[in-house]
PDB file of C-alpha atoms in Angstrom:
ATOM      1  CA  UNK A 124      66.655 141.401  -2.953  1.00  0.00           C
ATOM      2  CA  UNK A 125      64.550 140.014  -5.719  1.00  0.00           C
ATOM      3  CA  UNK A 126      62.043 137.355  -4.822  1.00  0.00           C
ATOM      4  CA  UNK A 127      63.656 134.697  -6.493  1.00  0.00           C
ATOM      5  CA  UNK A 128      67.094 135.667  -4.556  1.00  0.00           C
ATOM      6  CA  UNK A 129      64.975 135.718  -1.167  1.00  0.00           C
ATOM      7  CA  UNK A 130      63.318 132.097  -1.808  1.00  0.00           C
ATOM      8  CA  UNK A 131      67.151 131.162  -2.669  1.00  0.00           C
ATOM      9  CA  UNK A 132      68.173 132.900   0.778  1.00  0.00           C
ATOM     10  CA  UNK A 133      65.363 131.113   3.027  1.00  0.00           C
ATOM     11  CA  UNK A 134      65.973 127.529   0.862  1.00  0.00           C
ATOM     12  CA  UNK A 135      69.490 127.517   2.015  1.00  0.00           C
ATOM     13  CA  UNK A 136      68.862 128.996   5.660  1.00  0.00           C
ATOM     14  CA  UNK A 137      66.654 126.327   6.051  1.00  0.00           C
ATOM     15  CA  UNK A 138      69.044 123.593   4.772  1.00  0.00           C
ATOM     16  CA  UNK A 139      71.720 124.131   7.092  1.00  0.00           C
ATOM     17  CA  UNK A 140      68.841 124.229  10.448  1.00  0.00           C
ATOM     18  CA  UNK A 141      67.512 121.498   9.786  1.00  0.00           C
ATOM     19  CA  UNK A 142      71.809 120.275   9.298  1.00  0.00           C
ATOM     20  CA  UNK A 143      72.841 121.999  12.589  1.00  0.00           C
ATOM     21  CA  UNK A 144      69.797 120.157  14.007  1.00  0.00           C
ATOM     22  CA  UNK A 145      70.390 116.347  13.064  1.00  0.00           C
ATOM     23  CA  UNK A 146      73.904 117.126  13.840  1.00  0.00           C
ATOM     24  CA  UNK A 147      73.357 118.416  17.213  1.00  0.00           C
ATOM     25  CA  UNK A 148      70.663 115.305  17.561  1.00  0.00           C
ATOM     26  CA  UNK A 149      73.132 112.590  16.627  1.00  0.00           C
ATOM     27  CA  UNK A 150      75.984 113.797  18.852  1.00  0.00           C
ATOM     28  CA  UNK A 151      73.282 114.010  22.121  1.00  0.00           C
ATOM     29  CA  UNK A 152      72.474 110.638  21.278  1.00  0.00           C
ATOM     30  CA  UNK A 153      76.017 109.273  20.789  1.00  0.00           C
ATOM     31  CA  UNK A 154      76.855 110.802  24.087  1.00  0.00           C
ATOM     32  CA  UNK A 155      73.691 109.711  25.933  1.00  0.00           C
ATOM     33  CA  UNK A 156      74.935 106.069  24.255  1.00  0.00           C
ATOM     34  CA  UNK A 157      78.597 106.911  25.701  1.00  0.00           C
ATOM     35  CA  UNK A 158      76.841 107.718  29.207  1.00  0.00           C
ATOM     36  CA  UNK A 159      75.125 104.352  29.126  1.00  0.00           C
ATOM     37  CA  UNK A 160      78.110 102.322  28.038  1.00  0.00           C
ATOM     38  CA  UNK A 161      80.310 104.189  30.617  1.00  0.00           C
ATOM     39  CA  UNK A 162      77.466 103.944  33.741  1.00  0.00           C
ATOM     40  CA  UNK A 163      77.220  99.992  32.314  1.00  0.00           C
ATOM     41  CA  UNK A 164      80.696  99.506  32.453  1.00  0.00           C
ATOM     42  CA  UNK A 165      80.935 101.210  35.584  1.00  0.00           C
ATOM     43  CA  UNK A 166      78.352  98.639  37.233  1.00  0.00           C
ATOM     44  CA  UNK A 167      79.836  95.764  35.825  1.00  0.00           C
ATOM     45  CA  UNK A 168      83.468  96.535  37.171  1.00  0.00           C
ATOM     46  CA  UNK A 169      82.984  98.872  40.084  1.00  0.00           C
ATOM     47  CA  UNK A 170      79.485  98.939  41.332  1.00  0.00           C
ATOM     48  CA  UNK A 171      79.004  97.880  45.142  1.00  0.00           C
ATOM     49  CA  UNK A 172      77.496  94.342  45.354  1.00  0.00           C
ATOM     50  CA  UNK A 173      73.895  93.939  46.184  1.00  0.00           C
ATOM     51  CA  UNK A 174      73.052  92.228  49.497  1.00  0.00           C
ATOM     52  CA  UNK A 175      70.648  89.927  49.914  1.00  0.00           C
ATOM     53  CA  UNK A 176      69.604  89.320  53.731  1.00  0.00           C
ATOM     54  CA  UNK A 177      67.908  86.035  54.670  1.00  0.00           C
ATOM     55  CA  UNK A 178      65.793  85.929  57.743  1.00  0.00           C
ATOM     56  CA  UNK A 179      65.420  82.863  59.556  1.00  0.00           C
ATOM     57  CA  UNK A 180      63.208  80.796  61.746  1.00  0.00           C
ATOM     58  CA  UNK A 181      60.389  82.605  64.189  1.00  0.00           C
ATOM     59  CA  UNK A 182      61.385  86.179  62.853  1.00  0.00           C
ATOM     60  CA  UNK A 183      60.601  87.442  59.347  1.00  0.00           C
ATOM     61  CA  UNK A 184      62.009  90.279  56.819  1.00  0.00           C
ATOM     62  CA  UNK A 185      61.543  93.235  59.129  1.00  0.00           C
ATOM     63  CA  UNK A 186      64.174  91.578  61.721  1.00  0.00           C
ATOM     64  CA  UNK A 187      66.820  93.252  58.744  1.00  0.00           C
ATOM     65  CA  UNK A 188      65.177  97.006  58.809  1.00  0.00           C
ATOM     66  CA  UNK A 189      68.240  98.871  60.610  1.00  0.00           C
ATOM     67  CA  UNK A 190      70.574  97.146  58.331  1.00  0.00           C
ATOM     68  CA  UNK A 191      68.437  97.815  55.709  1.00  0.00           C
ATOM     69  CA  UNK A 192      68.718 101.564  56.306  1.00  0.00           C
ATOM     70  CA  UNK A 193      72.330 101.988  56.898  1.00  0.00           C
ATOM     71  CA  UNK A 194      73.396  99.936  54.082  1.00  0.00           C
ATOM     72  CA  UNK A 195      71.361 102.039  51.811  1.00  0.00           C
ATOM     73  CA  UNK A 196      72.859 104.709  53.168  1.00  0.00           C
ATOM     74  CA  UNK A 197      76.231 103.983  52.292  1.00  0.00           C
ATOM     75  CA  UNK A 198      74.996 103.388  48.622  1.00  0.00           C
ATOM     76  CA  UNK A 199      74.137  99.380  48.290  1.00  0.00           C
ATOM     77  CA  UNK A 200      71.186  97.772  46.485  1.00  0.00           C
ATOM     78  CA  UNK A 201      69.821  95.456  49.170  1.00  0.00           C
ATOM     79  CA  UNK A 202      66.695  92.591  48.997  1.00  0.00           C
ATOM     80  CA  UNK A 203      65.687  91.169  52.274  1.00  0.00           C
ATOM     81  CA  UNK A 204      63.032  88.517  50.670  1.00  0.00           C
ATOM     82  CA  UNK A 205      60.447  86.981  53.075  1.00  0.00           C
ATOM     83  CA  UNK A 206      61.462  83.215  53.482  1.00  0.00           C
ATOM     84  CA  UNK A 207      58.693  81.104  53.303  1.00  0.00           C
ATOM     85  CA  UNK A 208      60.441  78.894  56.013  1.00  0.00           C
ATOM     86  CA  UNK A 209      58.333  75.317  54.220  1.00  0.00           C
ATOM     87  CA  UNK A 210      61.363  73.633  53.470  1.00  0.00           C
ATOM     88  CA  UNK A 211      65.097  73.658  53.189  1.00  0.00           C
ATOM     89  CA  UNK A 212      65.428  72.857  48.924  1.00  0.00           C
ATOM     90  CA  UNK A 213      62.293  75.417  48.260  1.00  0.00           C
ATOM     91  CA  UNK A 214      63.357  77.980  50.586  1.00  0.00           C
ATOM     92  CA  UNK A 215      66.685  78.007  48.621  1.00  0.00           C
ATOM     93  CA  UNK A 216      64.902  77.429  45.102  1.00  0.00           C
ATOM     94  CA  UNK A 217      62.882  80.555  46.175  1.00  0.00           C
ATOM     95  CA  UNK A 218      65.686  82.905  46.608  1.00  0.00           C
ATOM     96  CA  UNK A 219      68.135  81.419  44.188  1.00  0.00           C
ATOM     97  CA  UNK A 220      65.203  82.602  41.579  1.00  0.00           C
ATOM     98  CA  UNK A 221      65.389  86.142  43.457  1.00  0.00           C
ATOM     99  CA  UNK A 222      69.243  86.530  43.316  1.00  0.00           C
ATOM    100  CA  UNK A 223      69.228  85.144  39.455  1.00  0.00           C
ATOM    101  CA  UNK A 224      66.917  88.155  38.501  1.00  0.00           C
ATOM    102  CA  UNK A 225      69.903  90.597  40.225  1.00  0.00           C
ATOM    103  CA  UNK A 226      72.828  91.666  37.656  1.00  0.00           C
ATOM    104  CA  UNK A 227      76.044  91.609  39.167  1.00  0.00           C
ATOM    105  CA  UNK A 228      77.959  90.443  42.311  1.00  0.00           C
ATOM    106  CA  UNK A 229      75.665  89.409  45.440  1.00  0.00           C
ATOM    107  CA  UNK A 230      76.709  89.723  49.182  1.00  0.00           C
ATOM    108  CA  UNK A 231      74.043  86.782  51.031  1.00  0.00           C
ATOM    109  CA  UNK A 232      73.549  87.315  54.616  1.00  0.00           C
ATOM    110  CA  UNK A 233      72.136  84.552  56.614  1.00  0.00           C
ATOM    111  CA  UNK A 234      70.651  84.617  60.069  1.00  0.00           C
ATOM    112  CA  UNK A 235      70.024  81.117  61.998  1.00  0.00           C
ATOM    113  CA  UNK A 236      67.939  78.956  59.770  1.00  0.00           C
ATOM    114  CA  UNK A 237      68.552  81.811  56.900  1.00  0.00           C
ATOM    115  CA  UNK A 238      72.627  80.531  56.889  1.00  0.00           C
ATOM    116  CA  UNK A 239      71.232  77.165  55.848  1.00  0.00           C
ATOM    117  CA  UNK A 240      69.901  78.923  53.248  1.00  0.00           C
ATOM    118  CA  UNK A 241      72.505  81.217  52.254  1.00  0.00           C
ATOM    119  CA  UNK A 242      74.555  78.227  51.562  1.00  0.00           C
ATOM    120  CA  UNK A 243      72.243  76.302  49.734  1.00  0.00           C
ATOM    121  CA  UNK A 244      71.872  79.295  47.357  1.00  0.00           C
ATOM    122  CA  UNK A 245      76.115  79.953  46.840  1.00  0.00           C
ATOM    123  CA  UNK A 246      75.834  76.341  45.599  1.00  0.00           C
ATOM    124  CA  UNK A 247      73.227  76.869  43.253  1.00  0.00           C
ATOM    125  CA  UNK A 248      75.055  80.175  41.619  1.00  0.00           C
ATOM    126  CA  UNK A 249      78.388  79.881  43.317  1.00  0.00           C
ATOM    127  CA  UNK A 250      79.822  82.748  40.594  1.00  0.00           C
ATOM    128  CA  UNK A 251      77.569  84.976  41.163  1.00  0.00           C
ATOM    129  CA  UNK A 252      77.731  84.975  45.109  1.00  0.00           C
ATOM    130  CA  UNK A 253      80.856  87.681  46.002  1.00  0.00           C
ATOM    131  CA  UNK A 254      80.532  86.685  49.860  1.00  0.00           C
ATOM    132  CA  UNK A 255      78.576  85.006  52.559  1.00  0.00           C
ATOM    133  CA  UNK A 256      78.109  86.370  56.136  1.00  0.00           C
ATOM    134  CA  UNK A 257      76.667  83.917  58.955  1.00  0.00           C
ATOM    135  CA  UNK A 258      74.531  86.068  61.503  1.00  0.00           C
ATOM    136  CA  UNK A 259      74.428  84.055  64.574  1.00  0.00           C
ATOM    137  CA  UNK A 260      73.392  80.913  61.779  1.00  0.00           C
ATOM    138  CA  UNK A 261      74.260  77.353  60.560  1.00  0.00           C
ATOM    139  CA  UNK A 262      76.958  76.129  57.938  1.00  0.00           C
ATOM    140  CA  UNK A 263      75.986  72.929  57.515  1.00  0.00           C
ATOM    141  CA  UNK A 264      77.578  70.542  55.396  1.00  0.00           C
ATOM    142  CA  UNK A 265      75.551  68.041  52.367  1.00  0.00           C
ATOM    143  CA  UNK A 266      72.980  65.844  54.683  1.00  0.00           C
ATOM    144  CA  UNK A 267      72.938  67.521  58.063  1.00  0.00           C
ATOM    145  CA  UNK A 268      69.643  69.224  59.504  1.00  0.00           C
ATOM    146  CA  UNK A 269      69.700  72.168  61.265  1.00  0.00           C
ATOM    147  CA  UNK A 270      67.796  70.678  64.058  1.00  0.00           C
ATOM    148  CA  UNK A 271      70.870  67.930  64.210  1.00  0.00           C
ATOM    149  CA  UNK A 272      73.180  71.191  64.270  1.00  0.00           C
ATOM    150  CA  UNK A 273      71.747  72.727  66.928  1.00  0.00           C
ATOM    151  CA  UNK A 274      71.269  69.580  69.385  1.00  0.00           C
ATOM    152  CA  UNK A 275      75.288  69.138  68.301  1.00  0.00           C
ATOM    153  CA  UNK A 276      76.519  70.665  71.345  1.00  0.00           C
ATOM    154  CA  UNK A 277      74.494  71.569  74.881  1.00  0.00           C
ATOM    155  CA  UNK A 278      72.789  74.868  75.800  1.00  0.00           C
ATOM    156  CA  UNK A 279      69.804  75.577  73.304  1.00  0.00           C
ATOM    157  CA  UNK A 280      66.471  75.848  75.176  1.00  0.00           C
ATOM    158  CA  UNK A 281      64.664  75.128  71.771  1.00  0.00           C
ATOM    159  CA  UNK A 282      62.530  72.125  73.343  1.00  0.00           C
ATOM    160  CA  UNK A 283      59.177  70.326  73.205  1.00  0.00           C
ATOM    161  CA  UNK A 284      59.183  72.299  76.654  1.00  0.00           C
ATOM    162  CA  UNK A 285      59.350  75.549  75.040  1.00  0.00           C
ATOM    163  CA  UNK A 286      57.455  75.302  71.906  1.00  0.00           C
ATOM    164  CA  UNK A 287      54.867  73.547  70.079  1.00  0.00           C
ATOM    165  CA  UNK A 288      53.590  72.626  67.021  1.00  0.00           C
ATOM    166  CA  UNK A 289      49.724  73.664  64.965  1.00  0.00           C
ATOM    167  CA  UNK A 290      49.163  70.899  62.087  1.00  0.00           C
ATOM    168  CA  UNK A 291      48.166  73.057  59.302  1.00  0.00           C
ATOM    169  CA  UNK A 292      48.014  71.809  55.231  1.00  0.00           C
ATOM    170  CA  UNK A 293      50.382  69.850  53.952  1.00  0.00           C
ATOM    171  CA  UNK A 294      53.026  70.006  57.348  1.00  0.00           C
ATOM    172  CA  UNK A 295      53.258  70.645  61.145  1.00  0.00           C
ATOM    173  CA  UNK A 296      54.440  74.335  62.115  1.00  0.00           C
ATOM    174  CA  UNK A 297      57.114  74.726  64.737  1.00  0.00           C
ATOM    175  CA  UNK A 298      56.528  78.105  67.141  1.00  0.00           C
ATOM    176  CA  UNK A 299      58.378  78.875  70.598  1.00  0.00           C
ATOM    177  CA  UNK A 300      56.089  79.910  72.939  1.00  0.00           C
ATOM    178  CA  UNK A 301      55.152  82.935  73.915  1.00  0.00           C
ATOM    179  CA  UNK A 302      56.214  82.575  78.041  1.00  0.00           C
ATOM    180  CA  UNK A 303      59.865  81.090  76.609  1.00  0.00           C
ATOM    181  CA  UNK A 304      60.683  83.802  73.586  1.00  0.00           C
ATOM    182  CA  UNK A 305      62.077  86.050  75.272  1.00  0.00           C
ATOM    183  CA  UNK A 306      65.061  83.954  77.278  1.00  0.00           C
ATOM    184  CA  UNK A 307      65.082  81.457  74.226  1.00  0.00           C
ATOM    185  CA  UNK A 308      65.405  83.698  71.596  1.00  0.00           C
ATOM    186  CA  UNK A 309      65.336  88.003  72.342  1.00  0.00           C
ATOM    187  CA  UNK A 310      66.947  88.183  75.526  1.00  0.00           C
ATOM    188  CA  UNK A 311      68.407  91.470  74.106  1.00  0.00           C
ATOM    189  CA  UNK A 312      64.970  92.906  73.720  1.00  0.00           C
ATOM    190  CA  UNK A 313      62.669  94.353  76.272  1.00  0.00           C
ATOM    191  CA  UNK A 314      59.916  92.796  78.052  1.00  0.00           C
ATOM    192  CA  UNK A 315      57.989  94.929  75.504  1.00  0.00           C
ATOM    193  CA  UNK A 316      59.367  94.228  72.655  1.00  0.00           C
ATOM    194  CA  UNK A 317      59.672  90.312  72.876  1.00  0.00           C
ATOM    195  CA  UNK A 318      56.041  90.105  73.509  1.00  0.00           C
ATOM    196  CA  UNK A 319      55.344  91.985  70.423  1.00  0.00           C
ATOM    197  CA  UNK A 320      58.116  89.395  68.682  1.00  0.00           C
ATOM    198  CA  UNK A 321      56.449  86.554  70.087  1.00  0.00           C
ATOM    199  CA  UNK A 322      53.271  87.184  68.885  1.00  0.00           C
ATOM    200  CA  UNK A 323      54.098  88.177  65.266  1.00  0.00           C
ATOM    201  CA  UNK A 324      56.789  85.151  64.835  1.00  0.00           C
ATOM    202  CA  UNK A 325      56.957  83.136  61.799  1.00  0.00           C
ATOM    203  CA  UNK A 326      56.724  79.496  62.399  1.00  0.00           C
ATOM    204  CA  UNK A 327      59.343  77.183  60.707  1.00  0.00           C
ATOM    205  CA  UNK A 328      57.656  73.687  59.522  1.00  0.00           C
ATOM    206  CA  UNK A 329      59.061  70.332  61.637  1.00  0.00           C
ATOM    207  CA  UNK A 330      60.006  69.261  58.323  1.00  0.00           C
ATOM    208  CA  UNK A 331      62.318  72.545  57.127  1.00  0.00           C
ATOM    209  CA  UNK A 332      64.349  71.890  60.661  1.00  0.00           C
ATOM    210  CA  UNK A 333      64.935  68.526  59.786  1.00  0.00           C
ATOM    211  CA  UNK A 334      65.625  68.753  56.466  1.00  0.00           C
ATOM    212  CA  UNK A 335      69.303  67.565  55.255  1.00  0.00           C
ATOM    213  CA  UNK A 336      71.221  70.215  53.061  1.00  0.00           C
ATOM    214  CA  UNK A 337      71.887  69.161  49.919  1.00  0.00           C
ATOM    215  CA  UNK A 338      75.383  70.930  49.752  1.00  0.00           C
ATOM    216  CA  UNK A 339      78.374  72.643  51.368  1.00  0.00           C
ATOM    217  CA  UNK A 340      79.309  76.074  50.747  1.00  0.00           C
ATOM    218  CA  UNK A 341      81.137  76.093  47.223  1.00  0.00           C
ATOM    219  CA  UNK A 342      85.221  76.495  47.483  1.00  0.00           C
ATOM    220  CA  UNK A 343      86.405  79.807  46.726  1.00  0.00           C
ATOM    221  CA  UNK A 344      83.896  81.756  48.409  1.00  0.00           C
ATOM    222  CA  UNK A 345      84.517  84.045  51.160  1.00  0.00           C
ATOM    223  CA  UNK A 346      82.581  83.226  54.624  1.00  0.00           C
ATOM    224  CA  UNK A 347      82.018  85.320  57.832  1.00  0.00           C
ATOM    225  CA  UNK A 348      80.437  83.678  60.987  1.00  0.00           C
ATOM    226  CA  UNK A 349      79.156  86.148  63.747  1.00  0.00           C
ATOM    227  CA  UNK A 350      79.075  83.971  67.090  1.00  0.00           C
ATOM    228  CA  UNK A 351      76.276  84.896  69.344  1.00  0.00           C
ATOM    229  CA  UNK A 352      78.176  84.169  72.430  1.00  0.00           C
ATOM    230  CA  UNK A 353      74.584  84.486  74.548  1.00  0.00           C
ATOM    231  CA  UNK A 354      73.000  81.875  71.986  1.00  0.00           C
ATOM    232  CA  UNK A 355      70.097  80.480  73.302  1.00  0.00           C
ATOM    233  CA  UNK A 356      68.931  78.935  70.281  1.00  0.00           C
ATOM    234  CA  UNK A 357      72.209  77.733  68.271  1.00  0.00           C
ATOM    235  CA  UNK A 358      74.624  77.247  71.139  1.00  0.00           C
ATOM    236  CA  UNK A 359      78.045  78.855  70.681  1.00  0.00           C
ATOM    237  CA  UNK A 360      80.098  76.137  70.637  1.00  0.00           C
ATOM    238  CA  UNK A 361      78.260  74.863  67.355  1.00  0.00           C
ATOM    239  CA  UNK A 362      78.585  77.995  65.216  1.00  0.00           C
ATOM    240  CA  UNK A 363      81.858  78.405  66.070  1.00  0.00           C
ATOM    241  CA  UNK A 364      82.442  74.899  65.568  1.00  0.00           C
ATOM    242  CA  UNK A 365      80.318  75.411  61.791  1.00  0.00           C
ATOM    243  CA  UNK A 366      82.759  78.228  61.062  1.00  0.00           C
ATOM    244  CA  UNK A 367      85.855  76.949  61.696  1.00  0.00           C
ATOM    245  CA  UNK A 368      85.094  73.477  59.856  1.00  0.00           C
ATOM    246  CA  UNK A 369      83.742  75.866  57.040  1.00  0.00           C
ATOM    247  CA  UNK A 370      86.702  78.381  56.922  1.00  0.00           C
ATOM    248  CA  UNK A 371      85.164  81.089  57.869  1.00  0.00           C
ATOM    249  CA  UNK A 372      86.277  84.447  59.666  1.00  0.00           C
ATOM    250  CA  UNK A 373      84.858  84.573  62.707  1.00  0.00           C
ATOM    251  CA  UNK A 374      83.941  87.038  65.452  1.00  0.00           C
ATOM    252  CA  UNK A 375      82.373  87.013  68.296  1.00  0.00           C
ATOM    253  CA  UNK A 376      79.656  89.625  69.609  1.00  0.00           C
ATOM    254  CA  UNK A 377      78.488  89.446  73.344  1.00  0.00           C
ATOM    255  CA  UNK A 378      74.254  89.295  71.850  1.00  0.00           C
ATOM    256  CA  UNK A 379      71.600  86.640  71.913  1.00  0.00           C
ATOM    257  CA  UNK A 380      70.381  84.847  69.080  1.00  0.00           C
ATOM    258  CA  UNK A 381      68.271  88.034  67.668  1.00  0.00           C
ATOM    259  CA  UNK A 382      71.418  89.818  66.777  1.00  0.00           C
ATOM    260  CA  UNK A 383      69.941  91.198  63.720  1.00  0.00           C
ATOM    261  CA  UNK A 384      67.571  93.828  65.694  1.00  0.00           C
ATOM    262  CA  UNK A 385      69.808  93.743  68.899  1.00  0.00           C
ATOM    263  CA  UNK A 386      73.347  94.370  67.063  1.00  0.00           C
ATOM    264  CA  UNK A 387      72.676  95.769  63.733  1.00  0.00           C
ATOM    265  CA  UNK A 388      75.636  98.064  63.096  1.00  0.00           C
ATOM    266  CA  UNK A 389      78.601  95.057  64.159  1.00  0.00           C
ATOM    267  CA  UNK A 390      76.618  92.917  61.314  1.00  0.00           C
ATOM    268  CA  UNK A 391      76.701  96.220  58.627  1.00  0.00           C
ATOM    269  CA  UNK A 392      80.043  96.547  59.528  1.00  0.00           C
ATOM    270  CA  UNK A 393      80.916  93.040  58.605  1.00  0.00           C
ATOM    271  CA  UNK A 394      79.097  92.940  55.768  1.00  0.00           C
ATOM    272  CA  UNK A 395      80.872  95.889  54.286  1.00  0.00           C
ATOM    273  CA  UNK A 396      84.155  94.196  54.772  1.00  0.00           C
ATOM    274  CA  UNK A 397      83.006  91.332  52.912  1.00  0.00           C
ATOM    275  CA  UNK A 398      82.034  92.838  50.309  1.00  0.00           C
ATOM    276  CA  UNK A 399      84.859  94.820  49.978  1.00  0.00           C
TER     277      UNK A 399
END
């Protein structure tokens, strides 16, 4: 082959590379655009939705860590915030900011004081919330206080006799005491373990428990109540009264008030049919 032929020969060679190579380029990056439109797609119409679990009064996040686990486990996204338990309107400002930054459907759980919440958030983004489930918590209705709730109906031993209060900035904290937790609020737990849950609680202020909610739960949404029938804290009678006035499902679970770390798998299991 002459040289000019051979510079001919390597010109064209060349050409149709550099072709095969923006061709096999483009169609990786159509179907990596495909694989995105199809996963987004997916999400949006199919995706589990993400729970969001809401601690309450005297117990923070890691109250949630066994149904933390499991529900990862069976593939869920799930947030369990730490409540800064100041006030009923900026507790639920706070995580109505938190679910707003999720995309999709949201699943709220709400223990005790954390139901108060729950339902202050659905009426803040009532679309957006898929479910609610009441652990062992109030449904109250626009302008009643959780302490009014709980003082509804006989049999809480949440008293000046077993608690007591530390003025700190800006408010008055509200602990139970350290001799009373265990009856009061973790009868489920050992000696042990209350003690431990006694001395790492997270006080509520006086002025969070006495707060009036600002809403109902939105019509339209779907709402589970888990009664505590060994309630120390919330007596029975008033969160079954709560759900029943709310339209809620309801079941009962023989547990005291701490049923997040005493009965985690009844609550998972609930919360999976809700947000089926």
């Amino acid at each position: 082959m002459s040289k000019k032929n051979w510079t001919i020969a390597a010109t064209v060679i060349a050409g149709v590379l550099a072709l095969s190579t923006t061709l096999a380029t483009t169609a990786s990056a159509a179907q990596h655009t495909d694989t995105t439109e199809q996963v987004a797609a997916a999400a949006e119409h199919g995706a589990k939705p993400t729970v969001v679990l809401i601690h309450g009064a005297f117990a923070d996040a890691s109250s949630w860590d066994s149904e933390v686990a499991e529900l990862e486990a069976d593939g869920y996204q799930v947030i369990a915030p730490a409540v800064p338990l100041r006030g009923l309107a900026s507790d639920a400002a706070y995580v109505t900011s938190l679910v707003r930054s999720i995309n999709g459907p949201v699943v709220l759980v709400g223990h005790s004081y954390g139901g108060a919440v729950a339902t202050e958030v659905a009426a803040n983004d009532p679309k957006q919330i898929k479910a609610i489930v009441y652990a062992a918590a109030f449904i109250p209705v626009a302008g009643e206080s959780v302490l009014q709730l709980s003082n509804m109906f006989p049999g809480s031993l949440l008293s000046p006799a077993t608690s007591y209060t530390v003025n700190v900035p800006g408010g008055t904290d509200l602990y139970i005491k350290a001799a009373d937790f265990r009856t009061a609020f973790a009868a489920d737990r050992t000696r042990a373990q209350a003690a431990v849950a006694a001395a790492t609680q997270r006080p509520i202020t006086q002025a969070a428990a006495t707060e009036p909610a600002a809403a109902s739960v939105p019509a339209g949404i779907p709402l589970y109540e888990i009664v505590a029938s060994q309630d120390k804290m919330i007596p029975p009678a008033a969160e079954r009264f709560m759900a029943q006035r709310a339209g809620a499902t309801i079941y009962a679970v023989d547990s005291a008030h701490d049923m997040p770390v005493s009965h985690p798998q009844i609550i998972v299991s609930v919360i999976e049919r809700a947000a089926r």
